[in-house]
PDB file of C-alpha atoms in Angstrom:
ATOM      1  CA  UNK A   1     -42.397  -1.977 -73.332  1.00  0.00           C
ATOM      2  CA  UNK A   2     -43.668  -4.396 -70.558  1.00  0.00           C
ATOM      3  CA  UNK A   3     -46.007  -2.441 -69.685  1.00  0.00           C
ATOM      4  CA  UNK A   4     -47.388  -2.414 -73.348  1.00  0.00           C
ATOM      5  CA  UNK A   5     -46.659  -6.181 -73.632  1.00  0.00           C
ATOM      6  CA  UNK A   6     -48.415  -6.656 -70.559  1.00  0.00           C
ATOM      7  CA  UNK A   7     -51.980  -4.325 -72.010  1.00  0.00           C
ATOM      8  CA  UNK A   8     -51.603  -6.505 -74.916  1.00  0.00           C
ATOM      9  CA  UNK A   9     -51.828 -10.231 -73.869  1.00  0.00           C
ATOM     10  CA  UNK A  10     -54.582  -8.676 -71.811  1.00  0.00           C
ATOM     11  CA  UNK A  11     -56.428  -7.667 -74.305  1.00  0.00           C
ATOM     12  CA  UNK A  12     -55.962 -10.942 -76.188  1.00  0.00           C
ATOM     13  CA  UNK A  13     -57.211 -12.409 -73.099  1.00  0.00           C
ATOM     14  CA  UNK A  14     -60.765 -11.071 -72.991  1.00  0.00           C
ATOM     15  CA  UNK A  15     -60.974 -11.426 -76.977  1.00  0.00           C
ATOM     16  CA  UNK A  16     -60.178 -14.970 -76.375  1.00  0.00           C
ATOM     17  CA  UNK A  17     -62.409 -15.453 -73.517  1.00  0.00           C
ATOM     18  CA  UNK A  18     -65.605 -13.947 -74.500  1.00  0.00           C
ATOM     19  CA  UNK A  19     -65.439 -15.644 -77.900  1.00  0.00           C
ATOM     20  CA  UNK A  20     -65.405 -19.420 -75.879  1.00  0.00           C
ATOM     21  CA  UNK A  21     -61.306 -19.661 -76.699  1.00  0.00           C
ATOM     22  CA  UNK A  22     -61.433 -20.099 -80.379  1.00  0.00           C
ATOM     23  CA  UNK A  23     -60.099 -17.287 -82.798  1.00  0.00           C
ATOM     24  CA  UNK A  24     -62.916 -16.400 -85.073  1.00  0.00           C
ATOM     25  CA  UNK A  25     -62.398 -13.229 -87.465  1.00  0.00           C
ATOM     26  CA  UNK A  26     -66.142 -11.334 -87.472  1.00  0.00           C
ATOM     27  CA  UNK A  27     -67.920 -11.130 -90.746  1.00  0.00           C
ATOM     28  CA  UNK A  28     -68.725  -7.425 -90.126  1.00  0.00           C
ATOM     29  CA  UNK A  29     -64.903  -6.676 -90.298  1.00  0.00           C
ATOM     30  CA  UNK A  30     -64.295  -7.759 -94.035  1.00  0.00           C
ATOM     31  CA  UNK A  31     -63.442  -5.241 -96.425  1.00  0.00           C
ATOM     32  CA  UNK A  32     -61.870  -4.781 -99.895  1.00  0.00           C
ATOM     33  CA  UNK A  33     -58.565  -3.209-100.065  1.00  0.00           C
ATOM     34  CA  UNK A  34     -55.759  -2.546-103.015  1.00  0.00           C
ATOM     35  CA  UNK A  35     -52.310  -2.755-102.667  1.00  0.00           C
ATOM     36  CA  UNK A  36     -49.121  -1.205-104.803  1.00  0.00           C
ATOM     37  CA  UNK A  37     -46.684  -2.854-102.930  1.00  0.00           C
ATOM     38  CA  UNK A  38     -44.341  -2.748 -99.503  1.00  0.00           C
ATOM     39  CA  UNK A  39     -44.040   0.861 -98.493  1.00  0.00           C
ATOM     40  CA  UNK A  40     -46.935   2.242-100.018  1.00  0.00           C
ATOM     41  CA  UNK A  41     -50.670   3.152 -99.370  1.00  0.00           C
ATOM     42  CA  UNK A  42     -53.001   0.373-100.359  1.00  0.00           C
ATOM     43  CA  UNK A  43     -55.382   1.760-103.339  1.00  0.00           C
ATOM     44  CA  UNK A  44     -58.943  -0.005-103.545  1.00  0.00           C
ATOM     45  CA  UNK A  45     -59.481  -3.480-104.074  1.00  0.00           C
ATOM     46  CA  UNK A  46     -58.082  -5.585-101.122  1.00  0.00           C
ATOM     47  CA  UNK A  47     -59.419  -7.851 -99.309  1.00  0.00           C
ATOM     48  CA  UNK A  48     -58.127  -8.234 -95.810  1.00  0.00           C
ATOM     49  CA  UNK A  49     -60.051  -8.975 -92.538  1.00  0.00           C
ATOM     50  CA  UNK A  50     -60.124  -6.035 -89.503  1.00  0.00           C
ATOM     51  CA  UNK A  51     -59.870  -6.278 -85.816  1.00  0.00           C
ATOM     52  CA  UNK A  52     -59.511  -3.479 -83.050  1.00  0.00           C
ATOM     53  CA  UNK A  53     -56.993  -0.900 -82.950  1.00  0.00           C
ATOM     54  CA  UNK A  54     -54.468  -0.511 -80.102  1.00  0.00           C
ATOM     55  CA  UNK A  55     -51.654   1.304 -80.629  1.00  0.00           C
ATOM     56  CA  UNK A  56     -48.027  -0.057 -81.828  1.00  0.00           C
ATOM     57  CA  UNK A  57     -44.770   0.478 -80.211  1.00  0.00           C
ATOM     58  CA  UNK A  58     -43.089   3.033 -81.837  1.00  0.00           C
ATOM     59  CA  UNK A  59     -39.670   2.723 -82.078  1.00  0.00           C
ATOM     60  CA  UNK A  60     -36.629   5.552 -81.418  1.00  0.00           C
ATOM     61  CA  UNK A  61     -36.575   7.445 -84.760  1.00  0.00           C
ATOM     62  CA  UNK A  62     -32.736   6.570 -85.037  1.00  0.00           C
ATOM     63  CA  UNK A  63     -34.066   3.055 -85.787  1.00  0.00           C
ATOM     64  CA  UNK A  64     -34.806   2.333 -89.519  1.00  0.00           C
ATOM     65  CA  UNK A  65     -34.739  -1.289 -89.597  1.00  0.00           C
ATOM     66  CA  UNK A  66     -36.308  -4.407 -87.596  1.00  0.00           C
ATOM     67  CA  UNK A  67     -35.147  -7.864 -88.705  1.00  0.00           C
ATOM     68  CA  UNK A  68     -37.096 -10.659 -87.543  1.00  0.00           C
ATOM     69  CA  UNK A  69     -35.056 -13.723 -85.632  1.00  0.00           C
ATOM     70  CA  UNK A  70     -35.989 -17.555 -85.366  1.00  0.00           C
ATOM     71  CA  UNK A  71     -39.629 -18.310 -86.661  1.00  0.00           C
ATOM     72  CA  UNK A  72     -40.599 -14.581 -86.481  1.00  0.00           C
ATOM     73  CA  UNK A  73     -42.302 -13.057 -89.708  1.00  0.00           C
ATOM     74  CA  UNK A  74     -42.405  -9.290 -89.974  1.00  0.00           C
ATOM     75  CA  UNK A  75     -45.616  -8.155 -91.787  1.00  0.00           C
ATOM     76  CA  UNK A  76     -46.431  -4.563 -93.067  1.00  0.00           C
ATOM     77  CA  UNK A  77     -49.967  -3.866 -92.846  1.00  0.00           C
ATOM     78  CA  UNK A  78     -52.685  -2.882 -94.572  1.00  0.00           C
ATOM     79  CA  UNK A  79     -54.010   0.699 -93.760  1.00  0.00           C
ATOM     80  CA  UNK A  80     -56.830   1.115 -90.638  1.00  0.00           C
ATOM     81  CA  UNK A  81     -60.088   1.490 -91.417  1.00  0.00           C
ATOM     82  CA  UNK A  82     -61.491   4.526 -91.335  1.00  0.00           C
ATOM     83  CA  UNK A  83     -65.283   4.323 -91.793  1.00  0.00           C
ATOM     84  CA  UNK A  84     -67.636   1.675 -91.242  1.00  0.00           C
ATOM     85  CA  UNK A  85     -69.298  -0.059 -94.330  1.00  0.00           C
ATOM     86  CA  UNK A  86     -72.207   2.501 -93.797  1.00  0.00           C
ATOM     87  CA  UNK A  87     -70.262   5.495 -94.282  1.00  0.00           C
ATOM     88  CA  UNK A  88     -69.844   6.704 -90.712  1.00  0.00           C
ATOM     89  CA  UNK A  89     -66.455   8.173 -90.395  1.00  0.00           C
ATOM     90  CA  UNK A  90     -64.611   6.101 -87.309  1.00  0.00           C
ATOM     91  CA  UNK A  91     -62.880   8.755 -84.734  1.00  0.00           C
ATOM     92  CA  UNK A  92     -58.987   7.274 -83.748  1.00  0.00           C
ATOM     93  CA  UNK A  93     -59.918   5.203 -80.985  1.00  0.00           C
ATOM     94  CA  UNK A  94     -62.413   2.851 -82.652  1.00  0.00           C
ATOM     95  CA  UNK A  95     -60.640   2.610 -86.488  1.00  0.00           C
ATOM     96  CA  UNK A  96     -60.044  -0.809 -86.856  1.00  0.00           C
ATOM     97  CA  UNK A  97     -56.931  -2.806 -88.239  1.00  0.00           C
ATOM     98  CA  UNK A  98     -56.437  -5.477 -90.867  1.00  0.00           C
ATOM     99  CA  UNK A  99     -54.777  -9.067 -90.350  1.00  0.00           C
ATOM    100  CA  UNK A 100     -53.380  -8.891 -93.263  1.00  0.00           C
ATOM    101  CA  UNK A 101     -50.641  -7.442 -95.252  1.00  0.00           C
ATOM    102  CA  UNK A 102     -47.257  -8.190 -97.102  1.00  0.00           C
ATOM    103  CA  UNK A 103     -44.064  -9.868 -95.448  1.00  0.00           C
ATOM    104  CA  UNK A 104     -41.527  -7.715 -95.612  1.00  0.00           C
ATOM    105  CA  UNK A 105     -39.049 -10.182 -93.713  1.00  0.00           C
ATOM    106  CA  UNK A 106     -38.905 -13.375 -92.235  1.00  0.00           C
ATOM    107  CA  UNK A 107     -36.621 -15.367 -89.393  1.00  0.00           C
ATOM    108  CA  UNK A 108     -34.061 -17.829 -90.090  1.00  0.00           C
ATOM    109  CA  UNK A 109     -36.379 -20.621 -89.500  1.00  0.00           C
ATOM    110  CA  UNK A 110     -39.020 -19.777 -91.428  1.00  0.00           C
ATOM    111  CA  UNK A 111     -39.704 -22.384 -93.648  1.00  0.00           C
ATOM    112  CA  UNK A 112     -43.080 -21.922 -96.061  1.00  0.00           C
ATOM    113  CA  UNK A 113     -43.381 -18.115 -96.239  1.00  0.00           C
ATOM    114  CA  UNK A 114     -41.198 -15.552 -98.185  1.00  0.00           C
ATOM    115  CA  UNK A 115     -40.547 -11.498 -98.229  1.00  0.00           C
ATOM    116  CA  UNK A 116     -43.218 -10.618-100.578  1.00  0.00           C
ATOM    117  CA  UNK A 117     -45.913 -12.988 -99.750  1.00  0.00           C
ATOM    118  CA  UNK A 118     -49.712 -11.431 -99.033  1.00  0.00           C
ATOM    119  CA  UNK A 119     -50.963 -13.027 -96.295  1.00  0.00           C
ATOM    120  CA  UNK A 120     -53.766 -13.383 -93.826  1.00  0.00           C
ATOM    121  CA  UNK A 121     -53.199 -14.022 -90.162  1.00  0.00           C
ATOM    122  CA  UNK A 122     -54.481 -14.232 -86.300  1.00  0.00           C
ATOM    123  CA  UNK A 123     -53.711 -11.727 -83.775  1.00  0.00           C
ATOM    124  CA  UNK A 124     -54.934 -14.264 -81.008  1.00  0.00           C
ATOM    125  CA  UNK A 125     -51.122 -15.676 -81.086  1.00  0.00           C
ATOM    126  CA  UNK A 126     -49.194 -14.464 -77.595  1.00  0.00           C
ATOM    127  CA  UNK A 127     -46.333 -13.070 -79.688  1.00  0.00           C
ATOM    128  CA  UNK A 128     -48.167 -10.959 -82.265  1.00  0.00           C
ATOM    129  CA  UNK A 129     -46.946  -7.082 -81.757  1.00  0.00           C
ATOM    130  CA  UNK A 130     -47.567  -4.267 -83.407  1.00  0.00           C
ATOM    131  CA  UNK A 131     -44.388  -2.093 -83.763  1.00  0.00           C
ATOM    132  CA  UNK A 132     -43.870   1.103 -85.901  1.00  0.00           C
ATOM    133  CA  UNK A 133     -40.693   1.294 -87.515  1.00  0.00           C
ATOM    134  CA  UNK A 134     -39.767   4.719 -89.544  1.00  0.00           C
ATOM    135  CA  UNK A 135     -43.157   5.725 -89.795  1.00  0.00           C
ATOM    136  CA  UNK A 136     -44.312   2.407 -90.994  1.00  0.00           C
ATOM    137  CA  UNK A 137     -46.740   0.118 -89.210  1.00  0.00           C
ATOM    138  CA  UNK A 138     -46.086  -3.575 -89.211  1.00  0.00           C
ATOM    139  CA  UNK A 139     -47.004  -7.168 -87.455  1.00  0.00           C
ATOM    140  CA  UNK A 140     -44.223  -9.100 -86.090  1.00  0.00           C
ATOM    141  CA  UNK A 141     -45.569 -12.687 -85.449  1.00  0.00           C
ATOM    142  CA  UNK A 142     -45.003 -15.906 -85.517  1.00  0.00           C
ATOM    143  CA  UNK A 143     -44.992 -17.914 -88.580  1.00  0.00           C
ATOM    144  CA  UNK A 144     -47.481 -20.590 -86.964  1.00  0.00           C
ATOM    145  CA  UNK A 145     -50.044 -17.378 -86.385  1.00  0.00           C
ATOM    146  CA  UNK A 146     -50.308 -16.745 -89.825  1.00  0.00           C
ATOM    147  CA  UNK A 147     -53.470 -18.151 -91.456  1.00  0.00           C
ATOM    148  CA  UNK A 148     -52.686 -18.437 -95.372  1.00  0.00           C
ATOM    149  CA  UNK A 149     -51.090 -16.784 -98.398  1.00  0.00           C
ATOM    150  CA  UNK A 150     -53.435 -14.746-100.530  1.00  0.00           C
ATOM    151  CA  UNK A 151     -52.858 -15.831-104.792  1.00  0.00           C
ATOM    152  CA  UNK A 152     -52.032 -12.130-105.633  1.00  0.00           C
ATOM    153  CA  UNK A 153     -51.089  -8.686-103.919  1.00  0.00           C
ATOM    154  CA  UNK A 154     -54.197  -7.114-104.831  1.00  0.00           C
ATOM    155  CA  UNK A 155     -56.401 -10.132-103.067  1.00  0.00           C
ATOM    156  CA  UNK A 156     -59.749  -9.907-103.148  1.00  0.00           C
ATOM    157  CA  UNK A 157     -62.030 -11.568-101.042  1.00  0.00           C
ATOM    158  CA  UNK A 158     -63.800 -14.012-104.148  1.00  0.00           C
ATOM    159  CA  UNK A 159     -59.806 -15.018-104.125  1.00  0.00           C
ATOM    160  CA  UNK A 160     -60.038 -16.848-100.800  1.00  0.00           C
ATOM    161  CA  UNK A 161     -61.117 -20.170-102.090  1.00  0.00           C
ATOM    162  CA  UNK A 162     -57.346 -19.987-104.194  1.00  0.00           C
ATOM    163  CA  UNK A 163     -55.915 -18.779-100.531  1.00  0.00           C
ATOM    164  CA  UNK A 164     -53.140 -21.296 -99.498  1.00  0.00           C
ATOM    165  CA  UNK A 165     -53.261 -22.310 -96.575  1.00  0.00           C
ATOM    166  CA  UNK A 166     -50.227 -22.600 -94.285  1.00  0.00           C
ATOM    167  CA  UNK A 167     -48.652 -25.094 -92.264  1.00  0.00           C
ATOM    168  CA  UNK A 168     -51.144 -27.689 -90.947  1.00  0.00           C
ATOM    169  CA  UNK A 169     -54.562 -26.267 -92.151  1.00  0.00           C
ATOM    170  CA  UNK A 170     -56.932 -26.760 -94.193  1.00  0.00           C
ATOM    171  CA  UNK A 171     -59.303 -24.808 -96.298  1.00  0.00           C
ATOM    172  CA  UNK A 172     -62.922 -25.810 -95.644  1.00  0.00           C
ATOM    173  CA  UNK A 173     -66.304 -24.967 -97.914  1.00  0.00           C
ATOM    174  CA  UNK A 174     -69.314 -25.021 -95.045  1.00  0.00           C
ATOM    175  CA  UNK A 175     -72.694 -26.589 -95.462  1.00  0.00           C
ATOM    176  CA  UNK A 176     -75.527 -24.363 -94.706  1.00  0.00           C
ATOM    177  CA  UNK A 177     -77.376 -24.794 -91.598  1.00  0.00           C
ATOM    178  CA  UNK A 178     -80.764 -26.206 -91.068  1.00  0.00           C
ATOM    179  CA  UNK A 179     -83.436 -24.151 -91.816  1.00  0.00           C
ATOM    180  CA  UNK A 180     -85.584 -26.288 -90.235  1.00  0.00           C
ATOM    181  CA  UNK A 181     -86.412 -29.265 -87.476  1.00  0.00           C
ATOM    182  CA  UNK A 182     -86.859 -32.751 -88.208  1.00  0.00           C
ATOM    183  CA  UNK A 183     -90.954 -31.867 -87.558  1.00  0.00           C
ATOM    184  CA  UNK A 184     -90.455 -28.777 -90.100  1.00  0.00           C
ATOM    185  CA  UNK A 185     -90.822 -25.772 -87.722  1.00  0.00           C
ATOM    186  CA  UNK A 186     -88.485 -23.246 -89.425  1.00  0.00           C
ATOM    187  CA  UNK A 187     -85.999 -21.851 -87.271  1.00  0.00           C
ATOM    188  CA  UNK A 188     -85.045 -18.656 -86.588  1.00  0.00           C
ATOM    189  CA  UNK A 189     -81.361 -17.161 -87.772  1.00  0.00           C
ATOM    190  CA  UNK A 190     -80.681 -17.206 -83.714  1.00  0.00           C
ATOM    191  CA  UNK A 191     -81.333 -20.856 -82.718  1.00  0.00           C
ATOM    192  CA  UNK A 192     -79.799 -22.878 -85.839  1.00  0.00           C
ATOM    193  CA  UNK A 193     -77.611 -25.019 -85.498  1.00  0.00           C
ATOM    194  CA  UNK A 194     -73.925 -24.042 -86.447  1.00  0.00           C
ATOM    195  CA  UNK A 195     -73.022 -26.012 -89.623  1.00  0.00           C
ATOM    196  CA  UNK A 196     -70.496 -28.201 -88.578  1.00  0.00           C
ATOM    197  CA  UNK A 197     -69.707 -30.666 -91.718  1.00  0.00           C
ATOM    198  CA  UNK A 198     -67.803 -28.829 -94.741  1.00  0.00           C
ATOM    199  CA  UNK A 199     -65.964 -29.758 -97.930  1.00  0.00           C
ATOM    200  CA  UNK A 200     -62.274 -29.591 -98.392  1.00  0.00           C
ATOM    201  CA  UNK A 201     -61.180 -27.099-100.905  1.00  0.00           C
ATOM    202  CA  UNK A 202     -57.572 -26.867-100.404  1.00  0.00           C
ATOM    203  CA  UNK A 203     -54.579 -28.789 -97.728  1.00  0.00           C
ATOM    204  CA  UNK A 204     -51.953 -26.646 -96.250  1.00  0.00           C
ATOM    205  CA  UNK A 205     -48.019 -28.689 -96.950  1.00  0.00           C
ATOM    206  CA  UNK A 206     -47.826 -29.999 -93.299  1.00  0.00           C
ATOM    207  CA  UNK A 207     -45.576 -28.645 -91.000  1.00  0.00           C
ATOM    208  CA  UNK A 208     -42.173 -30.072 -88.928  1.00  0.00           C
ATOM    209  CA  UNK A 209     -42.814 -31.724 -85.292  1.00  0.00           C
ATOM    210  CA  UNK A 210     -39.893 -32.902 -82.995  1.00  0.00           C
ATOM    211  CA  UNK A 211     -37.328 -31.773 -86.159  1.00  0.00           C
ATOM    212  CA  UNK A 212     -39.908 -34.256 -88.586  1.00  0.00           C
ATOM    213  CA  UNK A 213     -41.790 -33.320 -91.597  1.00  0.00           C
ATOM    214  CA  UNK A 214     -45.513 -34.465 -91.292  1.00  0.00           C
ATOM    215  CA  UNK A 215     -47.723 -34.102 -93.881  1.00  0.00           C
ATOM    216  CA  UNK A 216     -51.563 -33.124 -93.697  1.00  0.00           C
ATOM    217  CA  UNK A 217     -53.446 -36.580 -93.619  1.00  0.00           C
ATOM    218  CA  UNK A 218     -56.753 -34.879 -95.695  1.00  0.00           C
ATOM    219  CA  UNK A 219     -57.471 -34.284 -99.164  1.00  0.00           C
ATOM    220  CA  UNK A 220     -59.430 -31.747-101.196  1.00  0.00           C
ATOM    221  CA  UNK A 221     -62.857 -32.808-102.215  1.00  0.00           C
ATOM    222  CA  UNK A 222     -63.255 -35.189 -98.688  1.00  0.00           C
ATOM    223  CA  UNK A 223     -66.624 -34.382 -96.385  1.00  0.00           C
ATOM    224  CA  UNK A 224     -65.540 -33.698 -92.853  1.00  0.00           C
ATOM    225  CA  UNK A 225     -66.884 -32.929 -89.485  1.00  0.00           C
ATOM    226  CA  UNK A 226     -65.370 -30.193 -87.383  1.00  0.00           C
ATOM    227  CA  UNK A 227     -64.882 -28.960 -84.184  1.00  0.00           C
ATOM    228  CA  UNK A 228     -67.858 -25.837 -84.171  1.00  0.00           C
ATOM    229  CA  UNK A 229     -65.839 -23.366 -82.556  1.00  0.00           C
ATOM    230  CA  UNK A 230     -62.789 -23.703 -84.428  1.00  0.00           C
ATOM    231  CA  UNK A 231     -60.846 -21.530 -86.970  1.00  0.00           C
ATOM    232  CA  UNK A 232     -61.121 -18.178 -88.683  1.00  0.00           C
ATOM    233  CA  UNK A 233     -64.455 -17.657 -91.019  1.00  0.00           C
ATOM    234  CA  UNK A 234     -65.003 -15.766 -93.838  1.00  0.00           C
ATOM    235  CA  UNK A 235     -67.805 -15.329 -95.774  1.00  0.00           C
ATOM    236  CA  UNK A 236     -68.523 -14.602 -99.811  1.00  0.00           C
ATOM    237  CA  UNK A 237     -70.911 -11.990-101.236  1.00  0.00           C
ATOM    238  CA  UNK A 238     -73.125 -14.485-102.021  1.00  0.00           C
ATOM    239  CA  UNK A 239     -73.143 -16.165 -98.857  1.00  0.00           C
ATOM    240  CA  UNK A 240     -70.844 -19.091 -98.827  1.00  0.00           C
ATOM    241  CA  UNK A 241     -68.909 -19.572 -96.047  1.00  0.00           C
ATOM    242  CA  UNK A 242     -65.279 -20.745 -95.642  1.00  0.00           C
ATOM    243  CA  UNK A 243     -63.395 -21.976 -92.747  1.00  0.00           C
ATOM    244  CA  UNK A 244     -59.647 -21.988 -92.091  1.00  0.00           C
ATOM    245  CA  UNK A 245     -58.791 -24.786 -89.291  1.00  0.00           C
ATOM    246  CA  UNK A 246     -55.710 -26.549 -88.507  1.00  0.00           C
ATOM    247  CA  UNK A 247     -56.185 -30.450 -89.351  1.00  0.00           C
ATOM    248  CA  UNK A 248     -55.956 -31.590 -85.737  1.00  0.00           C
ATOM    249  CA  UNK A 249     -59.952 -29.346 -85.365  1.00  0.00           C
ATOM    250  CA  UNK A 250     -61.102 -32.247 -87.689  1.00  0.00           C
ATOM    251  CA  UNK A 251     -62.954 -34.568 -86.031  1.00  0.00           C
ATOM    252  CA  UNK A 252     -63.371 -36.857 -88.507  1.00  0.00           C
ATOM    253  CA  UNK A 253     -64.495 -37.661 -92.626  1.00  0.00           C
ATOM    254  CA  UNK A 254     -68.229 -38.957 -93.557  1.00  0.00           C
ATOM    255  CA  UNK A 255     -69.202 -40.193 -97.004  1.00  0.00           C
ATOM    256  CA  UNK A 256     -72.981 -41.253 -97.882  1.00  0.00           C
TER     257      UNK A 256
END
């Protein structure tokens, strides 16, 4: 197990690192996905974001249950993707894995999520693992790590601007960038400028600090300016793009 733990926050490491410290979910890695529930395979429809594969810890077979303590929320995932978006059938050690799936339990202490709940989340948090229980993969994570709850099991991604966000974040609708300079040279996709101001769609309920309840300050509808390299981004079909970023990323509001 340590030495698994060990691979893991490694791994996490150089995702982080190369990707300038911020945890941004790639646009190439969105997919559609169904869902008939906890303990079954997904059928077509769902939308759920992908990252790389590494395997779970498997528990001893005598072990049917794993109840999650404190803040901890146990999530069963989504199945791994098995060909890319061009058809090309992905051998074992490059199928990918969604961040998302259903709770099947939570901790104690877990405040704003329930068994049942779709949700999206980050594997960038230290105590994300990936366990196999009976046969059955699953998250176990913290409930800070996870990003939102999805409005229905069978989520697709034109859903996310209903997504709820959780805890402190906020739900952001990004301006395009420039496609031009001041002088009008057009710009090429690789040197514009990454959109930084965005709309407020949608306020996560706060979360507690030092045993207090503190509300998020923002409000839907408000022009803001974030931090560039923050949050997790998803993009529509028709190109909009949305931003998930905890409140404190915010840098500040602007009005005309």
């Amino acid at each position: 197990t340590n030495k698994y733990l060990s691979s893991a926050l490694l791994r996490r490491h150089t995702s982080q690192h190369s990707t300038a410290q911020h945890t941004m979910l790639s646009l190439g890695s969105l997919r559609l996905r169904g869902h008939a529930g906890l303990g079954s395979a997904p059928p077509r429809g769902r939308f759920c974001l992908t990252r790389a594969m590494a395997k779970p810890m498997e528990l001893p077979s005598s072990f049917t249950t794993l109840r999650p303590l404190k803040d901890m929320v146990l999530v069963k995932t989504a199945d791994s993707e098995k060909e890319t978006q061009g058809g090309v059938l992905l051998p074992d050690a490059a199928q990918r894995k969604p961040t998302s799936g259903d709770i099947a339990d939570v901790g104690p202490d877990v405040k704003g999520l329930k068994k049942g709940d779709t949700v999206l989340y980050s594997k960038f948090g230290i105590g994300a693992t990936d366990v196999k229980v009976a046969g059955t993969e699953y998250c176990m994570l913290r409930e800070c790590d996870v990003i939102g709850i999805m409005p229905t099991a069978a989520a697709r991604i034109e859903d996310v601007p209903q997504m709820k966000p959780c805890q402190d974040r906020v739900l952001l609708r990004v301006e395009e960038a420039a496609d031009a300079t001041a002088g009008g040279v057009l710009l090429p996709s690789s040197a514009k400028e990454k959109p930084t101001i965005a709309e407020v769609v949608t306020c996560g309920p706060g979360k507690e600090e030092d045993g207090e309840h503190v509300d998020v300050k923002l409000k839907p509808g408000q022009k803001v300016v974030f931090f560039k390299w923050a949050g997790e981004k998803m993009n529509m079909p028709d190109g909009t793009e949305y931003n998930v970023i905890p409140e404190r990323d915010v840098l500040g509001t602007i009005q005309a």
